[in-house]
Every structure is written in C-alpha cells, then in structure tokens.
CSV table of C-alpha atoms in Angstrom, one decimal:
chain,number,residue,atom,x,y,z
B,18,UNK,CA,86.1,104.9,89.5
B,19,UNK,CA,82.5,104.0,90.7
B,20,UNK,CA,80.9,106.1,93.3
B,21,UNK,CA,80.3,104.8,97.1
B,22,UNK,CA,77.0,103.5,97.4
B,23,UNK,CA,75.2,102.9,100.9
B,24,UNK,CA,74.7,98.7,101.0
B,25,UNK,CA,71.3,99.2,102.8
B,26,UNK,CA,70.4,99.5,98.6
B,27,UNK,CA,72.5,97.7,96.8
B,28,UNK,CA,75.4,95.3,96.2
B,29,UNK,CA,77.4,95.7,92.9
B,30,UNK,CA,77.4,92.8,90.2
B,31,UNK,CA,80.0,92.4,87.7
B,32,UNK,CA,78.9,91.3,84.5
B,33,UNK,CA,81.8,90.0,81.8
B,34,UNK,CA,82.8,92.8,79.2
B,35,UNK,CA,82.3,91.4,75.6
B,36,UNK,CA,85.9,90.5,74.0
B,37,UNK,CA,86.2,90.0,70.4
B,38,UNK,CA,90.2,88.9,70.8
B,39,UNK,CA,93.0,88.0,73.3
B,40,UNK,CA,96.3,90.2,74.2
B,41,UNK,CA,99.1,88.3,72.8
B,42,UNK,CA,101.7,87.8,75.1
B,43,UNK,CA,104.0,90.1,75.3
B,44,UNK,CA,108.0,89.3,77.2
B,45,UNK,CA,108.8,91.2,80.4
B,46,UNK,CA,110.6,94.2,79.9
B,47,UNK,CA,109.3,94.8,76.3
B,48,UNK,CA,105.9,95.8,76.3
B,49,UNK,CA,104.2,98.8,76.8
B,50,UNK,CA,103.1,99.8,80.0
B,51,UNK,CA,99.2,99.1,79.2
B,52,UNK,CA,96.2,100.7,81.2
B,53,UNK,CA,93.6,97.8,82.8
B,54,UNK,CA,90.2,97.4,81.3
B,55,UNK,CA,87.5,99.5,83.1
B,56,UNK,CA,84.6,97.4,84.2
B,57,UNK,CA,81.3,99.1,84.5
B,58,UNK,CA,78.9,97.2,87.3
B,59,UNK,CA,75.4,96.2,87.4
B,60,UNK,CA,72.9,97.5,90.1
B,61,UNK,CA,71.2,95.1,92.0
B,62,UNK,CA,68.8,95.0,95.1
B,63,UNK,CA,70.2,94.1,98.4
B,64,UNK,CA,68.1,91.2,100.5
B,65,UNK,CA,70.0,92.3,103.6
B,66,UNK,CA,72.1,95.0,104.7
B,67,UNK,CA,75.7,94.8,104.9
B,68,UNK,CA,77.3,97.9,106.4
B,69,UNK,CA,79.3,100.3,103.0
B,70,UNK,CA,80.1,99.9,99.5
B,71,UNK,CA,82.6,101.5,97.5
B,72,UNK,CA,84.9,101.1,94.7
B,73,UNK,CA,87.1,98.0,95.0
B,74,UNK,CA,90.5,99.7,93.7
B,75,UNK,CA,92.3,102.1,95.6
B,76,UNK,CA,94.1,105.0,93.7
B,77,UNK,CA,97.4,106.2,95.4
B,78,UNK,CA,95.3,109.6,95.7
B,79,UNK,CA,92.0,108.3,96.4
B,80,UNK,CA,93.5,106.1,99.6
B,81,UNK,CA,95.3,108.8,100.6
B,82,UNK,CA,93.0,109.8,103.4
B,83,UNK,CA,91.3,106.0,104.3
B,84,UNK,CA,93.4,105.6,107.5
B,85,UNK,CA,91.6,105.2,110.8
B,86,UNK,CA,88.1,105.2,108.8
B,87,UNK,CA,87.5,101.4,109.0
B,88,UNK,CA,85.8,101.2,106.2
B,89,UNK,CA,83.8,97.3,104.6
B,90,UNK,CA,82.8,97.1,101.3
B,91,UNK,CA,81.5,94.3,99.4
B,92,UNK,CA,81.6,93.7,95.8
B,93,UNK,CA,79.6,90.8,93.6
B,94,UNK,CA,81.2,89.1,90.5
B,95,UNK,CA,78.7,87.4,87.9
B,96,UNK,CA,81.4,85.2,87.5
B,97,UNK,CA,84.7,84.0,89.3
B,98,UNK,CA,86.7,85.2,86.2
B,99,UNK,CA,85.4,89.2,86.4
B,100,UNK,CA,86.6,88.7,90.7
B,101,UNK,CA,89.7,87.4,89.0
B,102,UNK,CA,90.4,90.4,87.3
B,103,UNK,CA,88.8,92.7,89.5
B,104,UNK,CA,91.2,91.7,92.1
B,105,UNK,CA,94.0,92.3,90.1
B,106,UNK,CA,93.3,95.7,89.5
B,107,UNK,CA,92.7,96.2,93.2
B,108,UNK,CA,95.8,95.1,94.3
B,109,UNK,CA,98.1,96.3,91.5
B,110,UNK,CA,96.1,99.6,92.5
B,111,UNK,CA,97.4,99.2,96.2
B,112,UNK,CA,101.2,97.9,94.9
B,113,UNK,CA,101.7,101.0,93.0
B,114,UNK,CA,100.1,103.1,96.2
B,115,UNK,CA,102.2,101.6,99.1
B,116,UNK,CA,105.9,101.3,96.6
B,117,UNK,CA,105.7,104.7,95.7
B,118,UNK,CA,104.3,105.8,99.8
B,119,UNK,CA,107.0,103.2,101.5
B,120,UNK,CA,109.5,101.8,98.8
B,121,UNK,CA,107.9,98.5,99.4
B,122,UNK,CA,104.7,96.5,99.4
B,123,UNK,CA,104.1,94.0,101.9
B,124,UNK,CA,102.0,91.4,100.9
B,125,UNK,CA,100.3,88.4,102.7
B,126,UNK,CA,99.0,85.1,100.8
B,127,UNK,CA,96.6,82.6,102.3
B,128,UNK,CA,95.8,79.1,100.5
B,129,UNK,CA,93.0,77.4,99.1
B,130,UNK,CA,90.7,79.0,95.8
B,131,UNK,CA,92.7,82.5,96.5
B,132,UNK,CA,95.9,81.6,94.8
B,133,UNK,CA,93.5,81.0,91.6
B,134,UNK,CA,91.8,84.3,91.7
B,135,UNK,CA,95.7,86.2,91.4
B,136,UNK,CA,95.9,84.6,88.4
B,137,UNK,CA,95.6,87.8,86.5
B,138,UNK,CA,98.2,89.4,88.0
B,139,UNK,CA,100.4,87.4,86.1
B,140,UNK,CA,99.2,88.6,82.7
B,141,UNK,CA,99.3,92.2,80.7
B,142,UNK,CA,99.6,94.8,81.9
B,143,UNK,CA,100.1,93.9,85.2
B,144,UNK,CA,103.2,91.9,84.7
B,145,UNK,CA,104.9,94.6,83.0
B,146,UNK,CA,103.5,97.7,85.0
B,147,UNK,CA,103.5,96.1,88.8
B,148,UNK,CA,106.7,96.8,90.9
B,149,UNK,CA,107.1,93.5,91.9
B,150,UNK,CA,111.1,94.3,93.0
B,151,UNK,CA,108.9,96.3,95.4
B,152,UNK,CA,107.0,93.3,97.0
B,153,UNK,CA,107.7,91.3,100.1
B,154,UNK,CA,105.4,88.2,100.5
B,155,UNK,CA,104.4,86.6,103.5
B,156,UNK,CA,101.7,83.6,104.9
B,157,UNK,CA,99.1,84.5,107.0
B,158,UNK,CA,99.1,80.4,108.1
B,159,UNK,CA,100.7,77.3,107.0
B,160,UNK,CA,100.9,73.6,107.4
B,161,UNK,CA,103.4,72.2,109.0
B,162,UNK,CA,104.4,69.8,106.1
B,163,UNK,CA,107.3,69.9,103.6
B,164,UNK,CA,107.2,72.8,101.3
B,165,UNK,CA,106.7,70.0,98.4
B,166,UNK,CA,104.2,68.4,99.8
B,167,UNK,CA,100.5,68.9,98.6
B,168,UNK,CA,99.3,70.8,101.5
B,169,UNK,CA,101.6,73.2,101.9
B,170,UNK,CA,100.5,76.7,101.0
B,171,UNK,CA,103.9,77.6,99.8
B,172,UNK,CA,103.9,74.9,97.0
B,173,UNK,CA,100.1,76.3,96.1
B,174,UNK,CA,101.3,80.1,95.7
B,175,UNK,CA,104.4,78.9,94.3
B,176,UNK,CA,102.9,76.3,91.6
B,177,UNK,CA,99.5,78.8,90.8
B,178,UNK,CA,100.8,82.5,91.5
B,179,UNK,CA,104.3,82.9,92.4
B,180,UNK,CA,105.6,80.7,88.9
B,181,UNK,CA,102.7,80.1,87.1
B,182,UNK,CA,104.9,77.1,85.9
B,183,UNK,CA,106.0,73.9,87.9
B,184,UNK,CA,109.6,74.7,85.2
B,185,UNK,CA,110.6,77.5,87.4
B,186,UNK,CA,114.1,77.7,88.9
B,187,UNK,CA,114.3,78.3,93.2
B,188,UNK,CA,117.2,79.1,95.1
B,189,UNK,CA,117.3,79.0,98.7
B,190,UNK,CA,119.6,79.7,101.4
B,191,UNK,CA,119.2,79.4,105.4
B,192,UNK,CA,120.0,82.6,107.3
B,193,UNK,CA,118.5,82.3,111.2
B,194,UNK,CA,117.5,79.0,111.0
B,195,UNK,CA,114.8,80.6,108.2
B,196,UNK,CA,114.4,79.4,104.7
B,197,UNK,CA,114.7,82.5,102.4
B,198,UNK,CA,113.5,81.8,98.7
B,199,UNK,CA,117.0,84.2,97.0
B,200,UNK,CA,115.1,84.4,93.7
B,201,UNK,CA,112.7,82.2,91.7
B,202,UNK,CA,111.9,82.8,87.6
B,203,UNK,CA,108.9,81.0,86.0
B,204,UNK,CA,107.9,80.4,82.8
B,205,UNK,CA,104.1,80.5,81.1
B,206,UNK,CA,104.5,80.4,77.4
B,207,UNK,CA,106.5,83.6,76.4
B,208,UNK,CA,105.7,85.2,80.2
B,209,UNK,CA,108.8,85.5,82.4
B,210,UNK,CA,107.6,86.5,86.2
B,211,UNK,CA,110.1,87.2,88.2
B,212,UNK,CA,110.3,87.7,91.8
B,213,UNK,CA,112.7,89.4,93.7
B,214,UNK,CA,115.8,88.0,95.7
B,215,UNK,CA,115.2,87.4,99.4
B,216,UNK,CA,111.5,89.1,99.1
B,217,UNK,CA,109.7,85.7,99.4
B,218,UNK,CA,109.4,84.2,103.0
B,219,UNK,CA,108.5,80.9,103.8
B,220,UNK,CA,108.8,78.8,107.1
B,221,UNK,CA,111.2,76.8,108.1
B,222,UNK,CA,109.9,73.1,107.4
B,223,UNK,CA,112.4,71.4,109.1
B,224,UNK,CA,111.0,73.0,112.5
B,225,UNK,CA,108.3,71.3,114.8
B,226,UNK,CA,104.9,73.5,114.6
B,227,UNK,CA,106.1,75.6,118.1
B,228,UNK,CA,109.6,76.4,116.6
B,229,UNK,CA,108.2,77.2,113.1
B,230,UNK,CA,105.5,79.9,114.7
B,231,UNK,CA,109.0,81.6,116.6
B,232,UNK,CA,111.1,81.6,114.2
B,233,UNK,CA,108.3,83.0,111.4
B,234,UNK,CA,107.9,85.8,114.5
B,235,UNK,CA,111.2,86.6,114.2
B,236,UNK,CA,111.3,86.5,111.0
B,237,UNK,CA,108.4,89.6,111.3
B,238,UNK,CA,110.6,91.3,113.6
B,239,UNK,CA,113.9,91.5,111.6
B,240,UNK,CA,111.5,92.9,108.8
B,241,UNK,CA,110.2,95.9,111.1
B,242,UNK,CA,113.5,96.4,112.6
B,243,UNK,CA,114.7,96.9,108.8
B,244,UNK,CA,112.2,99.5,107.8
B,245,UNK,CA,110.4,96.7,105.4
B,246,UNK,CA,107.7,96.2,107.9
B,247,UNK,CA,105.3,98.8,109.3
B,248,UNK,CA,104.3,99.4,112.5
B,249,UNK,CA,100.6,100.2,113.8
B,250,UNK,CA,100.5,103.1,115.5
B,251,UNK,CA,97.2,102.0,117.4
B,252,UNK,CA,98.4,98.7,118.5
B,253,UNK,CA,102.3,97.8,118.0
B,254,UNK,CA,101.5,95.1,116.4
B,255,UNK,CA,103.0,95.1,112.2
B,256,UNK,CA,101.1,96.7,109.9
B,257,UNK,CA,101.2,95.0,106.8
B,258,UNK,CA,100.1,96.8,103.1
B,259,UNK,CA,97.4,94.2,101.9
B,260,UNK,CA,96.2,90.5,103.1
B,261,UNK,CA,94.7,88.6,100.7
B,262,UNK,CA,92.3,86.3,102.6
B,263,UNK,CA,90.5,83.6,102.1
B,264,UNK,CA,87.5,81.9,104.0
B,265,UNK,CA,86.6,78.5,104.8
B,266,UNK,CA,82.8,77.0,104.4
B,267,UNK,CA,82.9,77.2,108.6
B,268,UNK,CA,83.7,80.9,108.8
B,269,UNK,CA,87.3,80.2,109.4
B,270,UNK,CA,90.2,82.8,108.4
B,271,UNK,CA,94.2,82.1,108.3
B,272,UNK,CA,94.1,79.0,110.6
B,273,UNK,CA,91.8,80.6,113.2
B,274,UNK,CA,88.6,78.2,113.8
B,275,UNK,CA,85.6,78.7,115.0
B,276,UNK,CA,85.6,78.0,119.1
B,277,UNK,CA,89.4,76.9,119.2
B,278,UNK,CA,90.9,79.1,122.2
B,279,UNK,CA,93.3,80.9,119.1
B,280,UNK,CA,91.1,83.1,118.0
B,281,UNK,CA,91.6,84.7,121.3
B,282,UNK,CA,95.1,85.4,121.7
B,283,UNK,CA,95.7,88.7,121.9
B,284,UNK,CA,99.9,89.1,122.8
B,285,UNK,CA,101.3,86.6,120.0
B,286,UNK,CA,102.2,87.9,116.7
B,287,UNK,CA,102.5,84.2,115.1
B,288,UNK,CA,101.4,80.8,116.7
B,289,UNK,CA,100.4,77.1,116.5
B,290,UNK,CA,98.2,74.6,116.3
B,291,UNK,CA,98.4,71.3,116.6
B,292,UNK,CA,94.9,69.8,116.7
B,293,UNK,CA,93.2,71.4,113.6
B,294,UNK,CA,89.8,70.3,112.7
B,295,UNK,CA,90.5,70.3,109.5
B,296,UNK,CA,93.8,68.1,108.1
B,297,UNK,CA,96.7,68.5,108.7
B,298,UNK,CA,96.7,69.1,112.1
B,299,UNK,CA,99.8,71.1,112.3
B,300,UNK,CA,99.8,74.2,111.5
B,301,UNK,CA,101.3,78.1,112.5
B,302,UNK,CA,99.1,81.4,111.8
B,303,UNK,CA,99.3,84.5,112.3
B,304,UNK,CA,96.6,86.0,115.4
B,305,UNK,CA,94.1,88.7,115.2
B,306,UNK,CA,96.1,91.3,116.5
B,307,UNK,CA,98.2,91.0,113.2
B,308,UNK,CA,95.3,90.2,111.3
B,309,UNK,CA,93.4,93.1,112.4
B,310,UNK,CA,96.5,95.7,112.0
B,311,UNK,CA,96.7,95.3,108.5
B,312,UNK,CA,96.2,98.5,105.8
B,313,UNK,CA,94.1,96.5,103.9
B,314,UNK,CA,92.2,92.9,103.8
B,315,UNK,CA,90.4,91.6,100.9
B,316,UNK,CA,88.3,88.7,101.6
B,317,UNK,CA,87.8,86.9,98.6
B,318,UNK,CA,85.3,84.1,98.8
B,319,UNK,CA,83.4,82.2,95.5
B,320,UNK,CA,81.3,79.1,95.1
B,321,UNK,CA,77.6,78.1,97.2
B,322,UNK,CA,79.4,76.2,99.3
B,323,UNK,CA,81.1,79.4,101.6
B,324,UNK,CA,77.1,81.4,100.6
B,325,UNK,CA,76.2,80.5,104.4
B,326,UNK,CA,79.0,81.6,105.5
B,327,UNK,CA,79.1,84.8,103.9
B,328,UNK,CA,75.6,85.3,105.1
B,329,UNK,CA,76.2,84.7,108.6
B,330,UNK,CA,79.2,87.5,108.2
B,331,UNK,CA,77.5,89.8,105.9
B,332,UNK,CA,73.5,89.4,106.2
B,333,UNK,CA,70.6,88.9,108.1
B,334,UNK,CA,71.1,84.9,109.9
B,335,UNK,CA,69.7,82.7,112.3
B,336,UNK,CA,73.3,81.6,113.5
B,337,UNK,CA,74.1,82.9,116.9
B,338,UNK,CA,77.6,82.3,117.0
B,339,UNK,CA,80.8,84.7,115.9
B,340,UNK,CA,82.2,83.5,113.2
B,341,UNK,CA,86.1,84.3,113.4
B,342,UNK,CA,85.4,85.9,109.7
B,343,UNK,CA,84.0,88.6,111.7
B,344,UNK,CA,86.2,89.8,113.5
B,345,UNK,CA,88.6,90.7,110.5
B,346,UNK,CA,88.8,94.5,110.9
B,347,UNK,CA,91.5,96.2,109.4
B,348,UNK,CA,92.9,99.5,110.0
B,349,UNK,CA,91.9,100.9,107.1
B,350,UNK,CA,89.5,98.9,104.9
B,351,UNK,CA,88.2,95.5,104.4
B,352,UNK,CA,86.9,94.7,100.7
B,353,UNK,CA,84.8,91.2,100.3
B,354,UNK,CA,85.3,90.1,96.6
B,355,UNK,CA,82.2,87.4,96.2
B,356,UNK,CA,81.0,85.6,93.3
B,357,UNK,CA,77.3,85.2,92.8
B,358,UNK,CA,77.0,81.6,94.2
B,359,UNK,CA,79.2,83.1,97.6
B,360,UNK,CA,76.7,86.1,97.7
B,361,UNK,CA,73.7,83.8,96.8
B,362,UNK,CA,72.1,84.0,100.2
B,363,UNK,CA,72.6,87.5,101.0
C-alpha cells in the first residue's frame, strides 16, 4: 500500500502497467481466488492544494481505525481504464472489510460515466473473490421514468454493471408497494455474475415522484430496522458502507443542484424534485444528511468537461459559489478518483 502523502506536494498519477496477455475467462465458482495487480504511482507536482492524500484501497486492518477522522484524498488516473481498475480494488477492498465487520455491504450507485468505471468488478478476480451474497444495492437518485426506459439509472447499472449483458434473467415481486429485484443472472461470454435475491432495490415506477421518494424512505427504514442498514451514531440518519458518486459538469451530486432549495434539507432521508434543470424533470434523491452519513464516498469524476468543476471543489478558483460537490463529507473518508483531463485544471 502507498504511503499518505500531504497534497500541499503532490497528487498521485497512475500510469498503465505494461501487459503482455489477457486472463482468460474463468466460470464463477471455478477459479482460483486470484490476488489484484498492484499498481505503482507516479509523483507529480500539485498546482493547488487540495487538503490529504492517501492510498485509495482500504484494507479491513488498515480502515480499522478511520472512523470520525474525515479524512479527502484524491487520486489521478493517466487514463480512465487505470480509475477503472483502481476503483475496483478500492471497493472490493471495502466489500470484503464491511462483510466480514457487519455480514453485509451496503452499497449505493449513482448514474451517468460511473456505472462504466465498475466495469472491472465484473472481471477476475473480483468476480470470484467478492462476496457479492453480501451486498445490498441502493440509488442515491433516480428519474422518475420506467425502469426500461433510457433514463432510468436502474436500466444503466443493470445493463453496464449489474448484468454486463442485456441476456440476463430478472425476477421481481411487489412487497409494500416496492419493487424488489428476487434475483437477476447475466451473462458476458463464459462470466456468470450473479446477484443476490431481494439485495437489489429499485423504486417503485408506478409511483408519482412524492410517493416514490416515501416509499424508497421506507424502504431505508425496513433495512435498518432489520440490522442490514447502519445507523450513524453522530446524526441518526443511515450509515451506509460505500457511495459511489458521480458529479455533474455544474458541481451537482445525486440529484442535488446547485441553488435549488434541496440541497438544504436537513430532516428528509429521501425526496423529490420535480423541476430539474437538467431532463427529466422528475426525479427522488437521497439529501445530504444521508449523503453525508455514509462510511465511505468515492467521487469518481473523468473527462475535461467536469476539470472546472473539480477545480472549483478541489483547487484554487475564481468561482464564489458552493458547489453542492462540496459539501460531500462522509463520516469517515471521501476518495476523488480523477482522470487526467478531470484533474487537468488543478
């Protein structure tokens, strides 16, 4: 594991390891549990200062004593392929951590470029060696559209992450006016990746954007209730293992927008919105409270397009205004995964 460097000095840049060959791939439940690929960074000077730097994947022993510390890191890809399979590591790293703490990992997905960058989670050795009857997966937001329909974020993680194949086989039921996903097996080639019965929650489509936002509350509150879902101490509010964020060009996390009155709720656990600025309009999310409760956040950001973004969050700008990217502040310890364009005005 790389050491904790100060990021008054320095960022960390990935650069690709040379491969002379691919894995094959190997069928679930036959290959050998395989150890990931060490990746050895890059020094590089900082323009402006960001706040800590550390390693970007948490051993069950080295996380042991993170809680309450608050820590930010920030880690730089030379390409979006080395974040890919940095960020695999990092949260296989935090699944085995949490499953063997709690007896479960509690997972939440945003949309967009994210559900691309878990990509390598579904290949060796992570698909043999994660506990993934261990995982419970949640939404931070989602549109309130059909969970078909091109803009849904279900459909996204389901199609690029969840499946890896639009051949998979889903079976629902409805249990509290909630759509549970019972179990759902995908095929890529000779990879099976399965996910576990009932672990996968999705909203109820068939619910206006209010009703959706309650009922996905609920949903939250049956988990703690059931000893899947933590509880922060600090605030009440649940404490989930690991988000896996996203962040649009405007500084906007989960479906939180800059100047919209949501950022500021502070009682909510899940809400709506119903005049997005950016399509569709309908929409539920969880608030900052939950947000901010979380374990663990990794903010994982690539192209120039987000670069001003990330500078206004993470460097020396011009802009005034609080991005609502800022105000993501886990309990424990927020990780920004960037790729060099991202990163390219820092």
């Amino acid at each position: 594991m790389a050491s904790t460097l100060s990021l008054s000095s320095s960022l960390r840049y990935f650069l690709p390891p040379t491969r002379t060959s691919h894995a094959p791939v190997i069928p679930l439940f036959a290959s050998p549990r395989l150890r990931p690929r060490s990746i050895k960074p890059l020094r590089a000077n900082l323009k402006t200062p960001i706040s800590a730097l550390g390693s970007s994947s948490p051993s069950a022993s080295s996380t042991a004593g993170m809680a309450g510390q608050n820590k930010k890191k920030a880690e730089v890809f030379d390409s979006e392929e080395q974040l890919a399979v940095q960020l695999a590591k990092y949260t296989a790293d935090l699944s085995d951590k949490f499953s063997k703490e709690r007896g479960a990992f509690t997972v939440v997905l945003s949309g967009g470029s994210l559900i691309k960058a878990l990509r390598k989670l579904c290949e060796a050795p992570y698909l043999d060696s994660v506990e993934w009857g261990k995982w419970h997966v949640l939404w931070v937001d989602e549109r309130v559209v059909p969970k078909d329909h091109e803009d849904s974020n279900y459909k996204l993680a389901l199609d690029g992450f969840l499946s890896k194949s639009r051949e998979s086989n889903a079976v629902f039921r409805v249990k509290n006016s909630l759509l549970y996903l019972i179990g759902i097996v995908g095929c890529l080639g000779d990879v099976i990746v399965p996910i576990p019965a009932g672990n996968v929650y999705a909203i109820n489509d068939a619910l206006s954007a209010e009703g959706a936002a309650d009922d996905y509350e609920t949903c939250l509150k049956h988990l703690v209730t059931n000893g899947v879902l933590a509880t922060s101490k600090a605030t009440g509010f649940p404490k989930f293992d690991l988000m896996l964020l996203g962040m649009g060009p405007d500084g906007h996390v989960a479906s939180l927008f800059p100047g919209h009155p949501l950022v500021n709720e502070k009682e909510k656990w899940v809400t709506f919105i119903k005049d997005s600025p950016k399509p569709p309009p309908e929409r539920i999310t969880f608030t900052f409270p939950v947000i901010n409760s979380s374990a663990y956040i990794a903010m994982v950001v690539n192209g120039a397009g987000k670069s001003g973004a990330v500078q206004t969050a993470l460097g020396n700008s011009e802009n005034s205004a609080t991005l609502p990217v800022q105000l993501v502040a886990p309990e424990d310890e927020l990780t920004w995964f960037l790729d060099k364009e991202a990163a390219s005005k820092l």
